[in-house]
Coordinates of C-alpha atoms and ligand atoms in Angstrom, one line a residue:
M29 CA -22.5 32.3 8.0
I30 CA -21.5 28.7 7.8
L31 CA -18.0 27.4 7.2
A32 CA -17.9 24.0 5.5
L33 CA -14.7 22.0 5.4
A34 CA -14.7 19.4 2.6
G35 CA -12.6 17.0 0.6
G36 CA -13.3 14.1 -1.7
V37 CA -16.6 12.9 -3.1
G38 CA -18.7 12.7 0.1
G39 CA -17.6 16.2 1.1
A40 CA -18.5 17.6 -2.3
R41 CA -22.0 16.1 -2.1
L42 CA -22.8 17.7 1.2
A43 CA -21.2 21.0 0.0
R44 CA -23.7 20.9 -2.9
G45 CA -26.5 20.4 -0.5
L46 CA -25.4 23.3 1.7
A47 CA -25.2 25.5 -1.4
A48 CA -28.8 24.5 -2.2
V49 CA -30.1 25.7 1.2
L50 CA -27.8 28.7 1.9
P51 CA -27.3 31.9 -0.2
P52 CA -23.7 32.5 -1.4
E53 CA -23.0 35.2 1.3
Q54 CA -23.9 32.7 4.1
L55 CA -21.6 29.8 3.1
S56 CA -17.9 29.5 2.7
I57 CA -16.6 26.1 1.4
V58 CA -12.9 25.5 2.2
V59 CA -11.4 22.5 0.5
N60 CA -8.5 20.1 1.2
T61 CA -5.4 20.5 -1.1
G62 CA -3.3 17.7 0.5
D63 CA -4.3 15.4 -2.5
D64 CA -2.8 17.9 -5.0
F65 CA 0.2 16.9 -7.1
E66 CA 2.2 17.7 -10.2
H67 CA 1.4 15.3 -13.0
L68 CA 1.8 15.2 -16.8
G69 CA 3.0 18.9 -16.5
F70 CA -0.1 20.1 -14.6
L71 CA -0.9 20.9 -11.0
I72 CA -3.8 18.6 -10.3
C73 CA -6.2 19.7 -7.5
P74 CA -8.6 16.8 -7.2
D75 CA -10.7 17.9 -4.2
L76 CA -11.0 21.5 -5.5
D77 CA -12.1 20.2 -8.9
T78 CA -14.5 17.6 -7.4
V79 CA -16.2 20.2 -5.3
C80 CA -16.4 22.6 -8.2
Y81 CA -17.7 20.1 -10.7
T82 CA -20.2 18.7 -8.1
L83 CA -21.6 22.2 -7.2
A84 CA -21.9 22.9 -10.9
G85 CA -23.8 19.6 -11.4
V86 CA -21.4 18.5 -14.1
N87 CA -19.4 15.8 -12.2
N88 CA -19.4 12.2 -13.2
L89 CA -22.1 10.9 -10.8
A90 CA -20.9 7.3 -10.7
Q91 CA -17.3 8.1 -10.0
G92 CA -17.9 11.3 -8.0
W93 CA -14.7 12.9 -9.5
G94 CA -14.1 14.2 -13.0
L95 CA -16.6 15.5 -15.5
A96 CA -19.7 13.7 -16.9
G97 CA -19.6 12.7 -20.5
E98 CA -15.9 12.7 -20.7
S99 CA -13.8 11.6 -23.7
W100 CA -10.3 10.2 -23.3
A101 CA -8.4 11.0 -26.5
F102 CA -5.6 12.8 -24.5
M103 CA -5.0 9.7 -22.3
D104 CA -5.0 7.4 -25.3
A105 CA -2.4 9.7 -26.9
I106 CA -0.4 9.8 -23.7
G107 CA -0.3 6.0 -23.6
K108 CA 0.9 5.8 -27.2
L109 CA 3.7 8.2 -26.3
G110 CA 4.7 6.0 -23.3
G111 CA 3.4 8.5 -20.7
E112 CA 1.9 7.7 -17.4
T113 CA -1.7 6.4 -17.7
W114 CA -2.5 5.4 -14.1
F115 CA -4.2 8.7 -13.3
N116 CA -6.9 9.5 -15.8
L117 CA -7.4 13.0 -17.0
G118 CA -10.4 13.4 -19.3
D119 CA -10.3 15.7 -22.3
R120 CA -12.6 18.3 -20.7
D121 CA -11.0 18.0 -17.3
L122 CA -7.7 18.8 -19.1
A123 CA -9.0 22.3 -19.8
T124 CA -9.3 22.9 -16.1
H125 CA -5.7 21.8 -15.5
S126 CA -4.4 23.8 -18.4
I127 CA -6.2 27.0 -17.3
R128 CA -4.8 26.5 -13.8
R129 CA -1.3 26.0 -15.1
T130 CA -1.5 29.2 -17.2
M131 CA -2.7 31.2 -14.2
L132 CA -0.2 29.8 -11.6
G133 CA 2.6 32.2 -10.8
R134 CA 0.6 35.3 -11.5
H135 CA -2.4 34.3 -9.5
S136 CA -2.9 32.5 -6.2
L137 CA -4.7 29.1 -6.0
S138 CA -7.6 31.0 -4.3
E139 CA -7.9 33.4 -7.2
I140 CA -7.6 30.6 -9.8
T141 CA -10.3 28.5 -7.9
A142 CA -12.6 31.5 -7.8
H143 CA -12.1 32.1 -11.5
L144 CA -12.8 28.5 -12.5
A145 CA -15.8 28.3 -10.1
G146 CA -17.2 31.4 -11.8
K147 CA -16.7 30.0 -15.2
F148 CA -18.7 26.9 -14.0
G149 CA -21.5 29.2 -13.0
I150 CA -21.0 28.6 -9.3
A151 CA -22.2 31.5 -7.1
H152 CA -21.0 30.1 -3.7
P153 CA -17.4 30.7 -2.7
I154 CA -15.1 27.8 -3.0
A155 CA -11.5 28.2 -1.7
P156 CA -8.5 26.0 -1.1
M157 CA -7.4 25.5 2.6
S158 CA -4.1 27.2 1.7
D159 CA -2.5 29.0 -1.3
D160 CA 0.8 27.3 -0.2
P161 CA 1.7 23.8 -1.2
V162 CA 0.7 21.1 1.3
R163 CA 1.2 17.5 0.1
S164 CA -0.1 14.5 2.0
I165 CA 2.5 11.7 2.3
V166 CA 1.2 8.3 3.4
D167 CA 3.6 6.0 5.3
T168 CA 2.6 2.4 4.5
D169 CA 4.1 -1.1 4.9
E170 CA 5.6 -0.4 1.4
G171 CA 7.3 2.8 2.7
E172 CA 6.2 6.4 2.0
L173 CA 3.9 7.1 -0.9
A174 CA 2.7 10.4 -2.3
F175 CA -1.0 10.7 -1.9
Q176 CA -2.2 9.8 -5.4
H177 CA 0.3 7.0 -5.7
Y178 CA -1.2 5.5 -2.5
F179 CA -4.8 6.3 -3.3
V180 CA -5.0 5.7 -7.1
R181 CA -1.9 4.0 -8.3
R182 CA -1.9 1.5 -5.5
R183 CA -5.7 1.7 -4.9
A184 CA -5.1 2.2 -1.2
E185 CA -4.1 -1.4 -0.9
P186 CA -0.9 -0.9 1.2
R187 CA -1.3 -1.0 4.9
F188 CA -1.7 2.6 6.1
R189 CA 0.7 3.4 9.0
S190 CA 0.6 7.2 9.2
I191 CA 0.2 10.4 7.2
R192 CA 2.1 13.6 7.2
F193 CA 1.3 16.9 5.5
D194 CA 4.4 18.0 3.9
G195 CA 4.6 21.8 3.9
A196 CA 1.7 22.3 6.3
E197 CA 3.9 23.9 9.0
A198 CA 5.1 26.5 6.6
A199 CA 1.7 27.0 4.9
S200 CA -0.7 29.9 5.7
P201 CA -4.4 29.2 5.8
S202 CA -6.1 30.7 2.8
P203 CA -7.6 34.2 3.0
A204 CA -11.1 32.7 2.8
L205 CA -10.4 30.3 5.7
I206 CA -9.1 33.1 7.8
A207 CA -11.9 35.4 6.9
A208 CA -14.5 32.7 7.7
L209 CA -12.9 32.0 11.1
D210 CA -12.7 35.7 11.9
D211 CA -16.2 36.5 10.7
P212 CA -18.4 37.8 13.5
A213 CA -21.4 36.3 11.7
L214 CA -19.9 32.8 11.8
E215 CA -22.6 30.5 13.2
A216 CA -21.2 27.0 12.9
I217 CA -18.5 24.9 11.2
I218 CA -19.4 21.8 9.3
L219 CA -16.9 19.0 8.8
C220 CA -18.4 17.4 5.7
P221 CA -18.6 13.6 5.3
S222 CA -15.1 13.3 3.9
N223 CA -12.3 11.0 4.9
P224 CA -11.3 12.3 8.4
V225 CA -7.7 11.3 8.0
L226 CA -7.1 12.1 4.3
S227 CA -9.4 15.1 3.7
I228 CA -10.2 16.9 7.0
A229 CA -7.0 16.3 9.0
P230 CA -4.8 18.3 6.5
I231 CA -7.0 21.4 7.0
L232 CA -6.8 21.0 10.8
A233 CA -3.0 20.6 10.5
L234 CA -2.5 24.2 9.2
P235 CA -0.8 26.5 11.7
G236 CA -3.2 28.0 14.2
I237 CA -6.4 26.5 12.8
R238 CA -7.2 24.3 15.8
A239 CA -6.5 27.2 18.1
R240 CA -8.8 29.4 16.0
L241 CA -11.5 26.7 16.0
D242 CA -11.4 26.4 19.8
A243 CA -11.3 30.2 20.3
R244 CA -14.5 30.8 18.2
R245 CA -16.9 29.0 20.5
V246 CA -19.3 28.2 17.7
P247 CA -20.7 24.7 17.2
I248 CA -18.4 22.4 15.3
V249 CA -20.5 19.5 13.7
A250 CA -19.1 16.6 11.7
V251 CA -21.1 14.3 9.4
S252 CA -19.9 10.8 9.7
P253 CA -18.7 9.3 6.4
F254 CA -19.5 5.8 7.8
I255 CA -22.7 3.9 7.6
G256 CA -22.8 0.6 9.6
G257 CA -19.1 1.0 10.2
R258 CA -18.3 1.1 6.5
A259 CA -17.3 4.0 4.3
V260 CA -19.9 5.1 1.7
K261 CA -17.0 5.5 -0.7
G262 CA -13.2 5.1 -0.6
P263 CA -10.8 3.5 1.9
A264 CA -11.8 5.6 5.0
A265 CA -12.9 2.5 7.0
K266 CA -9.9 0.5 6.0
I267 CA -7.6 3.4 7.1
M268 CA -9.3 3.9 10.4
E269 CA -9.0 0.2 11.1
E270 CA -5.3 0.2 10.1
I271 CA -4.7 3.1 12.5
G272 CA -6.7 1.4 15.2
I273 CA -9.7 3.8 15.4
A274 CA -13.2 2.5 15.4
T275 CA -15.5 3.6 12.6
T276 CA -18.1 4.4 15.2
A277 CA -19.3 7.7 16.7
A278 CA -17.0 7.3 19.6
G279 CA -14.1 6.4 17.2
L280 CA -14.6 9.5 15.1
I281 CA -15.1 11.8 18.1
S282 CA -11.8 10.5 19.6
Y283 CA -10.0 10.9 16.3
Y284 CA -11.1 14.6 16.2
G285 CA -9.8 15.0 19.8
G286 CA -12.5 16.9 21.6
L287 CA -13.1 19.2 18.6
L288 CA -16.7 18.2 18.0
D289 CA -19.9 19.6 19.6
G290 CA -22.1 17.4 17.5
L291 CA -21.9 14.4 15.2
V292 CA -24.5 13.5 12.5
I293 CA -24.6 9.7 12.2
D294 CA -26.7 7.3 10.2
R295 CA -30.0 6.2 11.6
G296 CA -28.8 2.6 11.5
D297 CA -26.0 3.5 13.9
A298 CA -28.2 5.3 16.5
G299 CA -28.1 4.0 20.0
E300 CA -24.5 5.1 20.6
S301 CA -23.9 7.9 23.0
V302 CA -20.7 9.8 23.7
A303 CA -20.3 12.0 26.7
G304 CA -20.3 15.7 25.8
V305 CA -21.1 15.3 22.1
A306 CA -24.6 15.6 20.7
L307 CA -25.5 12.9 18.2
H308 CA -28.1 13.4 15.4
P309 CA -29.1 10.1 13.8
T310 CA -30.6 10.5 10.3
D311 CA -30.4 9.1 6.8
T312 CA -26.9 10.1 5.8
L313 CA -26.6 8.3 2.4
M314 CA -26.9 10.9 -0.3
R315 CA -28.2 9.1 -3.4
G316 CA -28.9 12.4 -5.3
S317 CA -29.5 16.1 -5.1
E318 CA -32.7 15.7 -3.0
D319 CA -30.8 13.7 -0.4
Q320 CA -27.9 16.3 -0.5
T321 CA -30.4 19.1 0.1
R322 CA -32.3 17.3 2.8
L323 CA -29.2 16.2 4.7
A324 CA -27.7 19.7 4.5
G325 CA -30.9 21.2 5.9
E326 CA -30.9 18.7 8.8
V327 CA -27.2 19.3 9.5
L328 CA -27.7 23.1 9.6
A329 CA -30.7 22.8 11.9
F330 CA -28.8 20.5 14.2
A331 CA -25.7 22.7 14.3
R332 CA -27.9 25.8 15.0
S333 CA -29.6 23.9 17.8
L334 CA -26.2 23.6 19.5
R335 CA -25.6 27.3 19.7
Ligands
FO1_3 N1 -9.4 8.6 -8.8 C1 -9.2 7.4 -9.2 O1 -9.4 6.4 -8.5 N2 -8.6 7.1 -10.4 C2 -8.3 8.1 -11.3 O2 -7.8 7.9 -12.4 C3 -8.6 9.5 -10.9 C4 -8.3 10.6 -11.7 C5 -8.7 11.9 -11.3 C6 -8.5 13.0 -12.1 C7 -8.9 14.2 -11.7 C8 -9.5 14.4 -10.4 O3 -9.9 15.6 -10.0 C9 -9.6 13.3 -9.5 C10 -9.2 12.0 -10.0 N3 -9.4 10.9 -9.1 C11 -9.1 9.7 -9.6 C12 -9.9 11.1 -7.7 C13 -8.7 11.6 -6.9 O4 -7.9 10.5 -6.7 C14 -9.1 12.2 -5.5 O5 -8.0 12.4 -4.8 C15 -10.1 11.4 -4.7 O6 -11.4 11.8 -5.2 C16 -10.0 11.6 -3.2 O7 -10.1 12.9 -2.9

């Protein structure tokens, strides 16, 4: 059984590839919820929805997030009523937020996510990292900003100083995350090519997770989100530079602090070597489903080779 940790667009793409090469009972996808926030009366869970829409093949391919073929009547009406329009909720996406809102209180975020994924025809299990609220707060040269205010409203322009995961210390890992880490059939853990600081770090910050990862003694393999030192999408390279960590194999490995047994890097970045960590150079850019499936197959073979 493979545990994949994911967040954001890059993570969702590899998760889709892993779902193409593994049956549902052999894959557990656990998703970052540090990006979540209350907005326009809804609890927005961007990374859960991006993974769900991407696995269902209905995501907006150009943006990565949101649904394909969206209409924006709701946002137009919100604007006319003087509401906040900096975070765009499409009319179809709105149904997801509305269903989640109606189920919250009576159902856990894990249950809601399983329900929505089922309605999108997804057979593979998708779960939040926790059912308790964890909110990423970014400290910048403009002071502290809630995640989406930093990421979307300010387009990640402020200088990144540090991030904290509000609520993480009181949050319990989700049942699916605990079950995967306790599963005797666990073969490997894949850190998908998400932003290490924004999307993977919140999951590792949950109580006991790093200790559990160390105790399991199964290969932990990350896929670099960088190609030629630059992020495929989003501000990951800018953030790493602002916190003084190189967007190289060595930089990533040091950021994850001895956690990794293997790192998949882009073929163009081969030639690096880092003591104690196996490197697997390949084409890491996922242009479409074929690339997602190919890369997932390679990542799995590489992880299994480290057992
Ligand atoms: N990202 C943007 O840059 N602009 C948006 O207006 C926006 C709206 C949005 C709505 C729903 C959703 O699930 C994601 C959305 N995102 C938007 C992406 C969001 O900021 C995610 O946090 C990123 O994908 C990083 O994980």
